[in-house]
PDB file of C-alpha atoms in Angstrom:
ATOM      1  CA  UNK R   1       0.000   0.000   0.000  1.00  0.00           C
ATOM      2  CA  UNK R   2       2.935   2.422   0.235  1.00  0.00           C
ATOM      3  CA  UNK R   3       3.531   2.366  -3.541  1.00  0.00           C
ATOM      4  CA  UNK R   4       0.929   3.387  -6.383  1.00  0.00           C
ATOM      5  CA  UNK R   5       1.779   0.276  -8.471  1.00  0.00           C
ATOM      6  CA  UNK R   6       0.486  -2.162  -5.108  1.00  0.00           C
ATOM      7  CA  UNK R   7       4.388  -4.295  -5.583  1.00  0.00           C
ATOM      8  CA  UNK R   8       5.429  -7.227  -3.272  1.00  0.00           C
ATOM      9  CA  UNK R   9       7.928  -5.425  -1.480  1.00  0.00           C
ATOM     10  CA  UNK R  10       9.008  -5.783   1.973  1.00  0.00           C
ATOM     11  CA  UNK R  11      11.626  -3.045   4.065  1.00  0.00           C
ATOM     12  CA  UNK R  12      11.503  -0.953   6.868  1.00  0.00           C
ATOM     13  CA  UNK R  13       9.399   2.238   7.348  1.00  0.00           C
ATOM     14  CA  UNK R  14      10.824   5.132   9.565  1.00  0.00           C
ATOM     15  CA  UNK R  15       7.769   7.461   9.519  1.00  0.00           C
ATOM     16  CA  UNK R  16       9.191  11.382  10.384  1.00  0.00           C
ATOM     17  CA  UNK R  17       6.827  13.876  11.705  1.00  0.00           C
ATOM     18  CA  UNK R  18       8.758  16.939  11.580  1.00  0.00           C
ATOM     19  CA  UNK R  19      11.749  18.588  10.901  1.00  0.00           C
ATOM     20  CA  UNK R  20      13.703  18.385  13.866  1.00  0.00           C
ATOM     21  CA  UNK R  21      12.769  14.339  13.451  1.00  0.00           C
ATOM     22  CA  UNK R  22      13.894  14.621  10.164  1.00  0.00           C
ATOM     23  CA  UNK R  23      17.618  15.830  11.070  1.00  0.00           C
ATOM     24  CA  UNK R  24      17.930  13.694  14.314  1.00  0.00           C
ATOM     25  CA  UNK R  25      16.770  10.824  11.680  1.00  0.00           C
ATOM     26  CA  UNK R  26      19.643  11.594   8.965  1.00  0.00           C
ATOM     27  CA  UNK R  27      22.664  12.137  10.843  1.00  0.00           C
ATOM     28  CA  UNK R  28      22.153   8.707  13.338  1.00  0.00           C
ATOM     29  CA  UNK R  29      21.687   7.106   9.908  1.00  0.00           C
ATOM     30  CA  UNK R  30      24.436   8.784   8.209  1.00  0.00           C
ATOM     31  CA  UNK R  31      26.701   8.068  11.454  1.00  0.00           C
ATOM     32  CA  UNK R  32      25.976   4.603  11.188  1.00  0.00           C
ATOM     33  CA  UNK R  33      26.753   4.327   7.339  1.00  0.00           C
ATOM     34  CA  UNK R  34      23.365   3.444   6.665  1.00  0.00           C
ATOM     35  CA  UNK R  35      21.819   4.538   3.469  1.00  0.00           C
ATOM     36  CA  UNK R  36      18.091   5.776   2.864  1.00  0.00           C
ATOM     37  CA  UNK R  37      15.494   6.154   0.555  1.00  0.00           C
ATOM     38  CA  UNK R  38      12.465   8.646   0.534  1.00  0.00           C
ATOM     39  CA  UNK R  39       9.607   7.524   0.138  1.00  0.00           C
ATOM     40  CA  UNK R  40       6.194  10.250  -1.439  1.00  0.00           C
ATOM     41  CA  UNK R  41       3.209   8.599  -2.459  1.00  0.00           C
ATOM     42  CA  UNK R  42       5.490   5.757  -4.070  1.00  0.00           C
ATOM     43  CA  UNK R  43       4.319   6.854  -7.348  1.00  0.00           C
ATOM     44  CA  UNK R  44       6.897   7.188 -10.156  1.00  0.00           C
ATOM     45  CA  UNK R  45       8.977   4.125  -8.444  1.00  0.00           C
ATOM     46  CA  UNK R  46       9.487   0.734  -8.077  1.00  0.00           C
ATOM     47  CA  UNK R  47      10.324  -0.737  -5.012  1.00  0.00           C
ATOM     48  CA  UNK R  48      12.056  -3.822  -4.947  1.00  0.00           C
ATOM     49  CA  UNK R  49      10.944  -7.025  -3.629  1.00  0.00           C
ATOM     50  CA  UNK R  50      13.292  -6.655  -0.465  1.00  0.00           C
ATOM     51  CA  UNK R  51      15.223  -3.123   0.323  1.00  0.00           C
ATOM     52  CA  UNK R  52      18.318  -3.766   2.467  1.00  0.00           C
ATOM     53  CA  UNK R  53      17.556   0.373   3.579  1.00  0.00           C
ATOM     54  CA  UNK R  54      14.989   1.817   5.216  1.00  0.00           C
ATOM     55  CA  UNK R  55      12.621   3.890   3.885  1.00  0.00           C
ATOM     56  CA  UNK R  56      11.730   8.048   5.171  1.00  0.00           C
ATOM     57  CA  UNK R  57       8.020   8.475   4.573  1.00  0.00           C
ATOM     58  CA  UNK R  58       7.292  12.381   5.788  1.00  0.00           C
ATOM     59  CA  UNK R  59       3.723  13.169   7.214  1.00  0.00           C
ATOM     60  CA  UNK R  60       4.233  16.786   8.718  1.00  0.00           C
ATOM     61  CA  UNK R  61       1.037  18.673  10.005  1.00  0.00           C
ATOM     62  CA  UNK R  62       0.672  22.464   9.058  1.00  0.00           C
ATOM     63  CA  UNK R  63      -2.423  24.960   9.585  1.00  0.00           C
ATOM     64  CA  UNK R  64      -5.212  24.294   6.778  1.00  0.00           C
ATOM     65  CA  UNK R  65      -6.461  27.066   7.440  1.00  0.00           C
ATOM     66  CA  UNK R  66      -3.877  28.404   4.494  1.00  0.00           C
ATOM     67  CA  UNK R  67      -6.431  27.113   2.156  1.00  0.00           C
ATOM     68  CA  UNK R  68      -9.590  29.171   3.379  1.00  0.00           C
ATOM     69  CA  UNK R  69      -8.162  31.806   1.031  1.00  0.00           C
ATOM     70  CA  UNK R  70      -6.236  32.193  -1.749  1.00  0.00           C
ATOM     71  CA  UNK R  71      -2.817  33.766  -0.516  1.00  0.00           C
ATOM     72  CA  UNK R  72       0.493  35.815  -2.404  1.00  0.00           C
ATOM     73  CA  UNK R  73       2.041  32.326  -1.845  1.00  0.00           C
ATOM     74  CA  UNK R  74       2.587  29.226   0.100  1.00  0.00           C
ATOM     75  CA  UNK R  75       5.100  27.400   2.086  1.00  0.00           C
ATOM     76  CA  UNK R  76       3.929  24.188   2.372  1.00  0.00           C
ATOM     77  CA  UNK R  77       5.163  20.536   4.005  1.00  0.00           C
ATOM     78  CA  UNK R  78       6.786  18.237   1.449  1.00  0.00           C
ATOM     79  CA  UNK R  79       3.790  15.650   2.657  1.00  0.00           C
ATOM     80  CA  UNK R  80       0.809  17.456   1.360  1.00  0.00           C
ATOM     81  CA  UNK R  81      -1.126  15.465  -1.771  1.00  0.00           C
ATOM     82  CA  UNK R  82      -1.039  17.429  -4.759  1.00  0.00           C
ATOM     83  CA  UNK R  83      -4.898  16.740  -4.786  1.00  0.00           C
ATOM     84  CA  UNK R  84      -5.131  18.902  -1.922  1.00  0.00           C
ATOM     85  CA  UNK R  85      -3.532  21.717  -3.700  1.00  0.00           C
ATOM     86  CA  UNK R  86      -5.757  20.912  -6.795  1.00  0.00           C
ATOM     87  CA  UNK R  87      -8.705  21.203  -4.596  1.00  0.00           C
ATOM     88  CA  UNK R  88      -7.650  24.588  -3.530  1.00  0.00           C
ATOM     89  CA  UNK R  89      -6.314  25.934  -7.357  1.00  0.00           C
ATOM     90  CA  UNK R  90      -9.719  25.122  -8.285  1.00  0.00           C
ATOM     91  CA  UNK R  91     -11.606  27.091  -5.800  1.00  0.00           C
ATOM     92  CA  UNK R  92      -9.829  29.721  -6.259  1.00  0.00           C
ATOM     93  CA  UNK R  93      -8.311  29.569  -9.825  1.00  0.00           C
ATOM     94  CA  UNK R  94      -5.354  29.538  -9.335  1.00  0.00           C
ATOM     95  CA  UNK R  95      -2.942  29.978 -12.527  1.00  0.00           C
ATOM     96  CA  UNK R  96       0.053  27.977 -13.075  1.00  0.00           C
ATOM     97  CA  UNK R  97      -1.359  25.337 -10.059  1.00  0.00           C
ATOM     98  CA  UNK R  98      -2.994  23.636 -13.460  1.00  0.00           C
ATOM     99  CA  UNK R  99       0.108  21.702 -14.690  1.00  0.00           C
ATOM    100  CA  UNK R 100       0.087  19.054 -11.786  1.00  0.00           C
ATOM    101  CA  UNK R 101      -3.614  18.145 -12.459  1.00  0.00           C
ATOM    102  CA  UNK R 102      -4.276  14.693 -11.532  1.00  0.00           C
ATOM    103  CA  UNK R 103      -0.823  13.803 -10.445  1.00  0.00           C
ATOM    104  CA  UNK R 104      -0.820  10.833  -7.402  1.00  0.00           C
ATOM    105  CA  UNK R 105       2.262  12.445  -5.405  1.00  0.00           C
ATOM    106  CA  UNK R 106       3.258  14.335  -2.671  1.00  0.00           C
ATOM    107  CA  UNK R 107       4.449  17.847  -3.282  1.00  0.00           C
ATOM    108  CA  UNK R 108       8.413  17.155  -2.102  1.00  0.00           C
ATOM    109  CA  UNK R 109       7.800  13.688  -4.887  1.00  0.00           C
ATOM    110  CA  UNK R 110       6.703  15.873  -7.530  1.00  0.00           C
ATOM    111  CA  UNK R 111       9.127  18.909  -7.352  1.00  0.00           C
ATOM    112  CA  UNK R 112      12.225  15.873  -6.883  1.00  0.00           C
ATOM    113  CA  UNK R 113      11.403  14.685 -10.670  1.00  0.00           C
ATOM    114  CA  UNK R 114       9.405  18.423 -11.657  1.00  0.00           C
ATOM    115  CA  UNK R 115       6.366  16.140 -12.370  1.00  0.00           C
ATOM    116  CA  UNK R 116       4.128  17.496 -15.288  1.00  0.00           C
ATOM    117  CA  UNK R 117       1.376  17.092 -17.404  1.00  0.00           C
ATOM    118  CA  UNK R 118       0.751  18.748 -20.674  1.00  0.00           C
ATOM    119  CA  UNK R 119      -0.251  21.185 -19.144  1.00  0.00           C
ATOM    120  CA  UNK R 120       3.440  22.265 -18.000  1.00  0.00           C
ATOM    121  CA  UNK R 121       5.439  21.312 -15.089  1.00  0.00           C
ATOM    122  CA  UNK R 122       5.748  22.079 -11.193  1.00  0.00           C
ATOM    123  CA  UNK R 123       8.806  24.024 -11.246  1.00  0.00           C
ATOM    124  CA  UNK R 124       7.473  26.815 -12.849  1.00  0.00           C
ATOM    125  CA  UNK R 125       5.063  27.565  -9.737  1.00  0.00           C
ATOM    126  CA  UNK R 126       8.176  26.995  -6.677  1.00  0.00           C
ATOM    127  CA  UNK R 127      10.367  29.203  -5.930  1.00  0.00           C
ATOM    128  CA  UNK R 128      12.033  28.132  -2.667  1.00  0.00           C
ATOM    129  CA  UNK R 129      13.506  24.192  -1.453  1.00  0.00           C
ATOM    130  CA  UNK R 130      13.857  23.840   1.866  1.00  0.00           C
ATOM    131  CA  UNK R 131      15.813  20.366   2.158  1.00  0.00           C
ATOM    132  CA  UNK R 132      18.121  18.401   5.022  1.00  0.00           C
ATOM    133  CA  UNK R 133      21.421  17.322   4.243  1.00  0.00           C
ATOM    134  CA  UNK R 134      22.538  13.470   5.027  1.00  0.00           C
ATOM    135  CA  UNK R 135      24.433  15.004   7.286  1.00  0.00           C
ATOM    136  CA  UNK R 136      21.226  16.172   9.172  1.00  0.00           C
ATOM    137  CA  UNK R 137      21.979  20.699   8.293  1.00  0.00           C
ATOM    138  CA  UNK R 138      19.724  22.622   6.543  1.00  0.00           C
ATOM    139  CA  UNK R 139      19.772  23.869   3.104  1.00  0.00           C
ATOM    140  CA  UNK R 140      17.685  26.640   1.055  1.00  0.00           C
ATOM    141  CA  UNK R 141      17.316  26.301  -2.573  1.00  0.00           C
ATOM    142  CA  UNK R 142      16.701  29.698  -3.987  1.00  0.00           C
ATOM    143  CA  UNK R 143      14.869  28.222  -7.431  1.00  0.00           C
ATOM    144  CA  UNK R 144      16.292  29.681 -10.739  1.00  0.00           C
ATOM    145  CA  UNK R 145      15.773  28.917 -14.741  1.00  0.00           C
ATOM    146  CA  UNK R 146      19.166  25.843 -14.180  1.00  0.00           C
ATOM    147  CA  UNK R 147      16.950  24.496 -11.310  1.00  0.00           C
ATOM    148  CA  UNK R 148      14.846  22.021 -13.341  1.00  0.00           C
ATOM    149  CA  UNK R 149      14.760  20.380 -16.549  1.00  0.00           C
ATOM    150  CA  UNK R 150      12.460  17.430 -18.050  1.00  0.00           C
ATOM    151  CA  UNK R 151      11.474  15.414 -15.104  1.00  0.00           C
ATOM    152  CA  UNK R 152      14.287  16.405 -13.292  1.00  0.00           C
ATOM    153  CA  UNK R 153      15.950  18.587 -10.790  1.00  0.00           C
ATOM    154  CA  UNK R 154      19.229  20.122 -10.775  1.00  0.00           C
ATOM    155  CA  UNK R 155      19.689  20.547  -6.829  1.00  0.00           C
ATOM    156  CA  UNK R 156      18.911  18.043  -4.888  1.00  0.00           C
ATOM    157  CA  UNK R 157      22.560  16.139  -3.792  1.00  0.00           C
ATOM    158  CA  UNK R 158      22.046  12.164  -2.473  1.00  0.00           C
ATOM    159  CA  UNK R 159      21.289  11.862   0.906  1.00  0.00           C
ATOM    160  CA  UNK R 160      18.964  15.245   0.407  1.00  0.00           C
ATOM    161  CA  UNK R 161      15.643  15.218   1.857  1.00  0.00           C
ATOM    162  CA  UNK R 162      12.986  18.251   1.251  1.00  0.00           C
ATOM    163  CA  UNK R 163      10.974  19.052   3.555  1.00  0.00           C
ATOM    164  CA  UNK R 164       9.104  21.845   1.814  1.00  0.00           C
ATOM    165  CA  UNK R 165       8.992  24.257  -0.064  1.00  0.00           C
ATOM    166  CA  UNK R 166       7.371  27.731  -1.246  1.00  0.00           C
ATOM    167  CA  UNK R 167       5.037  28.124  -4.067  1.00  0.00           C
ATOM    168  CA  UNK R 168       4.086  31.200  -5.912  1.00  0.00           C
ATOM    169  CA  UNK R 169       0.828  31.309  -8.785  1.00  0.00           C
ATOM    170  CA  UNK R 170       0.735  33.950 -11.977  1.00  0.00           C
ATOM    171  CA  UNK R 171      -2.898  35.408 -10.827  1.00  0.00           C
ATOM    172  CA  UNK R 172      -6.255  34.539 -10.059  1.00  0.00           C
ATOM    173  CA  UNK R 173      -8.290  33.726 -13.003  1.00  0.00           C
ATOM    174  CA  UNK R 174     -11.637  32.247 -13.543  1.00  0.00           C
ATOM    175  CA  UNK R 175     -10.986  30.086 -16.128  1.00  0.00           C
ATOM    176  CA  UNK R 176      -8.454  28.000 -14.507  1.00  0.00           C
ATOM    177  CA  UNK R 177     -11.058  26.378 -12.631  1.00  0.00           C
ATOM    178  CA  UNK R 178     -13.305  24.604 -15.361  1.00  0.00           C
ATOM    179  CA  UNK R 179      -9.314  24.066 -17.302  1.00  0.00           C
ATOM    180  CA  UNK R 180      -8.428  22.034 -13.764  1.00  0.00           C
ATOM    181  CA  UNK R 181     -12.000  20.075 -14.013  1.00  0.00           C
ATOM    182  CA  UNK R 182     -11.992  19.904 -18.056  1.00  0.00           C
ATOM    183  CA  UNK R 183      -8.109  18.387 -17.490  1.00  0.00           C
ATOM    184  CA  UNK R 184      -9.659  15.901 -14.714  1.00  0.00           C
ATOM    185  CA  UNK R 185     -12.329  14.480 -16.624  1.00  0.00           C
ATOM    186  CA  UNK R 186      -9.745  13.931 -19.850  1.00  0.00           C
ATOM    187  CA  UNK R 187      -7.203  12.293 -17.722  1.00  0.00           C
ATOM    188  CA  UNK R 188     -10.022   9.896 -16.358  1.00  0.00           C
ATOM    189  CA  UNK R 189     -11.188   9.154 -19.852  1.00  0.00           C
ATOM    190  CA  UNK R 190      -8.119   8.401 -21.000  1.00  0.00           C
ATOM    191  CA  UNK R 191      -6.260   7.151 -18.519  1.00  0.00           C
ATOM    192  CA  UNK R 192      -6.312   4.153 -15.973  1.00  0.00           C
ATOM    193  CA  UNK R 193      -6.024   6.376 -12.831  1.00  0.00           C
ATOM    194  CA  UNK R 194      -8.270   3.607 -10.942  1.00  0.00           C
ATOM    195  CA  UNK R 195      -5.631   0.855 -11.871  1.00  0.00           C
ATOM    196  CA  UNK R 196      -2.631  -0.023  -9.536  1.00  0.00           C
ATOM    197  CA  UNK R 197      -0.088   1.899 -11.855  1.00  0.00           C
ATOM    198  CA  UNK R 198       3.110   3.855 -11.532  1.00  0.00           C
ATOM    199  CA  UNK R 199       2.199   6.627 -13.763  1.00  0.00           C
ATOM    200  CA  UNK R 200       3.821   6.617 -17.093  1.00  0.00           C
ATOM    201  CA  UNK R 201       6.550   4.415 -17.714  1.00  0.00           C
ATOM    202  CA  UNK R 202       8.528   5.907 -20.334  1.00  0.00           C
ATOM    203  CA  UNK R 203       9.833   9.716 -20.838  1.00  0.00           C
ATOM    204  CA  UNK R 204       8.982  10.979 -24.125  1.00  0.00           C
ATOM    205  CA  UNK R 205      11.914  11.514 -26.274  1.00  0.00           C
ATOM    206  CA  UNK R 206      13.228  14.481 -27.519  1.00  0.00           C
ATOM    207  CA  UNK R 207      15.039  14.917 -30.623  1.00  0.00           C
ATOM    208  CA  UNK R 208      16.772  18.166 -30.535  1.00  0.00           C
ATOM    209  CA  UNK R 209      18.126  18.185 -33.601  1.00  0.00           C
ATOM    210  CA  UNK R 210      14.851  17.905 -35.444  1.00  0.00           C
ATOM    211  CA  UNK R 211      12.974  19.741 -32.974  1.00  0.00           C
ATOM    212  CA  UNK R 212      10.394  16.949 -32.645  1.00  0.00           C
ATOM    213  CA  UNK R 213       8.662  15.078 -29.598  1.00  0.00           C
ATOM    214  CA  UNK R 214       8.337  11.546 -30.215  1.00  0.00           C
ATOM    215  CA  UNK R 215       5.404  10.213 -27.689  1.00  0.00           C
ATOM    216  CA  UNK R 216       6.147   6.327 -26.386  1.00  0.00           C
ATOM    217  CA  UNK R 217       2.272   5.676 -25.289  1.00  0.00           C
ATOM    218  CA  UNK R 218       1.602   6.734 -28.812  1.00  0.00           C
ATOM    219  CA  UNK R 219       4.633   4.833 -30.626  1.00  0.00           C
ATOM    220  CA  UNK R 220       3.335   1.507 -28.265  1.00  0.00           C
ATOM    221  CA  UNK R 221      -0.247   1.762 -29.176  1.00  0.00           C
ATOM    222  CA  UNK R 222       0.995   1.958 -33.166  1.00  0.00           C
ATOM    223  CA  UNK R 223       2.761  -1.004 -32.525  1.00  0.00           C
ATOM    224  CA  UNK R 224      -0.365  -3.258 -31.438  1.00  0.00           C
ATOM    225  CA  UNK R 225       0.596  -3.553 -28.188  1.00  0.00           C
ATOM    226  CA  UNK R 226      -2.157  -2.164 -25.649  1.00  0.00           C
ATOM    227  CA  UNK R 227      -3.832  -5.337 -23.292  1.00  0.00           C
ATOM    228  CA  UNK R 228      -0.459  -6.664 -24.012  1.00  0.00           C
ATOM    229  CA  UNK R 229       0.108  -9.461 -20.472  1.00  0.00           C
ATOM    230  CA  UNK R 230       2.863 -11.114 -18.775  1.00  0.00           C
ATOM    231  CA  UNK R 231       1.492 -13.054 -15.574  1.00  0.00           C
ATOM    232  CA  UNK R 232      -0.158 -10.117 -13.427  1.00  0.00           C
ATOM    233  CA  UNK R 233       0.663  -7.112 -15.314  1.00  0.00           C
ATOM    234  CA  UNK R 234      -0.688  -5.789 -18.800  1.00  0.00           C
ATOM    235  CA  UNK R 235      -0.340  -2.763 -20.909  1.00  0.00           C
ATOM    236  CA  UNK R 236      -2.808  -0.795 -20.525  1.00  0.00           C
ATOM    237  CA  UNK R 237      -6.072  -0.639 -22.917  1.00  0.00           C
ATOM    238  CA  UNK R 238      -6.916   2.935 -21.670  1.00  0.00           C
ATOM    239  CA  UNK R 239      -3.148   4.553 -22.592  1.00  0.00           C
ATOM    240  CA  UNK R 240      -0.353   2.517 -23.695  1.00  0.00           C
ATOM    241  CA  UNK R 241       2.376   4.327 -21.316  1.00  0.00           C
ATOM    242  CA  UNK R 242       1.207   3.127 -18.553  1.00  0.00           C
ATOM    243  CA  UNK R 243       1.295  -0.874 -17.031  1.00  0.00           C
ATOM    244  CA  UNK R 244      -1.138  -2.308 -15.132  1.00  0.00           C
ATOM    245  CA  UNK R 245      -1.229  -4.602 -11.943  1.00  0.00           C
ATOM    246  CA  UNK R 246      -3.681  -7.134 -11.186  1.00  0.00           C
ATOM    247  CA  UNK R 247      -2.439  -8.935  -8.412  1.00  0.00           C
ATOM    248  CA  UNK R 248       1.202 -10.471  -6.623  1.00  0.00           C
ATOM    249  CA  UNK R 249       3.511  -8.860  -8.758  1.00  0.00           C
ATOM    250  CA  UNK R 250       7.514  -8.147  -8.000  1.00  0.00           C
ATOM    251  CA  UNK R 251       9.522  -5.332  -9.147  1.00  0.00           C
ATOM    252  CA  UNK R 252      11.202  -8.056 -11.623  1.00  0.00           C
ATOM    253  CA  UNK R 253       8.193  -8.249 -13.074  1.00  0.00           C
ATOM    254  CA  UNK R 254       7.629  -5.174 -14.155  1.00  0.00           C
ATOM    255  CA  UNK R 255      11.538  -4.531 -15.338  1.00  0.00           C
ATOM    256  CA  UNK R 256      10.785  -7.607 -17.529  1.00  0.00           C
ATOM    257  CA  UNK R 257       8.069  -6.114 -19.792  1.00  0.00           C
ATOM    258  CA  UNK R 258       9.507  -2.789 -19.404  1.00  0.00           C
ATOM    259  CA  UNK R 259      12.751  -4.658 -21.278  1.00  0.00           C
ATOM    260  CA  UNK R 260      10.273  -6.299 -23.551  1.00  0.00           C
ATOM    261  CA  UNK R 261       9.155  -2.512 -24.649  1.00  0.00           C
ATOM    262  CA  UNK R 262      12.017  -0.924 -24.605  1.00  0.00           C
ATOM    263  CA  UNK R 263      13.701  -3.893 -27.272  1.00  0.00           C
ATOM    264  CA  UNK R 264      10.531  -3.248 -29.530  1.00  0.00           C
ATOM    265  CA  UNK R 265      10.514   0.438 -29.618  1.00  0.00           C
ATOM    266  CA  UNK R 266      14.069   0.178 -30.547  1.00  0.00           C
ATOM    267  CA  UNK R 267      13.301  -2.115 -33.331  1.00  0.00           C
ATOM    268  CA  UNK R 268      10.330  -0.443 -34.614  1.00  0.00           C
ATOM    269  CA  UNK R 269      11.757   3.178 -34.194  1.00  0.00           C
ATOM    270  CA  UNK R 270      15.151   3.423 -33.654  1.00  0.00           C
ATOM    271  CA  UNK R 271      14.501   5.487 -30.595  1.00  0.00           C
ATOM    272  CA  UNK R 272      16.026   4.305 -27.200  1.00  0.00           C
ATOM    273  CA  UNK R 273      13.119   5.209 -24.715  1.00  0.00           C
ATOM    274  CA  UNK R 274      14.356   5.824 -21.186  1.00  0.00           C
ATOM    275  CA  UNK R 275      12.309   5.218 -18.207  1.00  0.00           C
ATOM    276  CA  UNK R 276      10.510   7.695 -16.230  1.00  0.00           C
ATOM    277  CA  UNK R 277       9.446   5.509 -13.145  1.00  0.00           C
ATOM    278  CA  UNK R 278      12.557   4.750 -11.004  1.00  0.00           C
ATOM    279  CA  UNK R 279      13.949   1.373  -9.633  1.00  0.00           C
TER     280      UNK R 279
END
């Protein structure tokens, strides 16, 4: 249940419920040599069958009552859904808080791989990182145009945790509402957001040199492949980037069809897809 994609995977879970946790947390782990891995919404990952490191899931409170208005900006907890900030967007119309629509992650999750829709992407809207070293000090990220690039971020060093961050909005404007609801309905149409999933699988490739975007759900469903099974997992029928689970499925699971793809868009296209989910 700690992973969107419901994967067999067993670890430990160190559970931190604020920031002075957080640093005590780090430094005893970095002391002892012991590695980590933060853990959102477990969207956009894979988690093995059995992780030899614990895992940091954040869950730090703040005042709600931020949300009973629409403010200049916001300096929010890494932990917060991005439904909740959806929620709030749409009240208010909020512009720019449109290009996470629909994403299943926590806010520190989605500004870690500048998560997007087509729509844009989340680090046009922050404008401060508050993070804790592995070495348990803490570090501001003033947010510039180097900060992010496609589904990544330029700042965060390993061992890094954020703990939140501040968010700014271009304006209120009507119309962002029924774009927020209009972008809702479209993603449910057309894609499995009820499934156990990991979000899209694949990045969309980029050919700079002919200035072109080629799309790997699009390339996949071209190639006949949607409903396409091995033992509890499919390709989806709804939108061919994403993979499906059924049931008891393992991390090596998955990386086998994902190798299975990845061998046939190379075939068919002579385009090396990377992954967008991490393992």
């Amino acid at each position: 249940k700690f992973s969107t994609m419901h994967l067999d995977a067993i670890g430990d879970l160190i559970t931190i419920k604020n920031k002075e946790a957080l640093k005590s947390v780090v430094k005893r782990l970095t002391k002892n040599d012991v590695h980590y891995r933060v853990l959102g919404w477990g969207a956009n990952v894979l988690l093995p069958a059995s992780s030899t490191i614990p895992y940091l899931q954040l869950d730090f409170s703040f005042d709600r009552a931020l949300f009973q208005n629409a403010q200049d900006e916001y300096l929010l907890p890494a932990s917060v859904a991005l439904a909740t900030l959806t929620s709030h967007a749409t009240r208010f119309g909020l512009k720019g808080w449109e290009v996470f629509t629909g994403i299943p992650a926590s806010l520190g999750g989605a500004i870690f791989m500048n998560a997007g829709t087509n729509l844009g992407e989340i680090g046009s809207i922050i404008r401060e990182v508050y993070l804790v070293t592995r070495k348990g000090e803490e570090k501001l990220i003033k947010i510039d145009q180097h900060s992010f690039s496609y589904r990544h971020n330029h700042f965060v060093e390993p061992g890094d945790v954020i703990y939140q961050a501040r968010l700014i909005h271009f304006g209120i404007e009507e119309a962002i509402s029924k774009k927020i609801r209009d972008y809702l309905e479209m993603r449910n149409r057309t894609q499995p957001l009820k499934e156990w999933t990991c979000g899209c699988v694949f990045k969309n490739h980029h050919d700079l040199n002919r200035g072109v975007t080629c799309r790997a759900g699009l390339f996949i469903d071209i190639m006949g492949l949607k409903g396409l099974s091995y033992k509890n997992l499919k390709i989806s029928p709804k939108h061919a980037n994403f993979m499906e689970n059924s049931g008891e499925s393992s991390q090596e699971d998955v990386l086998k069809m994902i190798s299975v793809l990845q061998k046939e868009l190379k075939l068919q296209t002579g385009v090396t897809f990377e992954t967008e989910v991490e393992y």
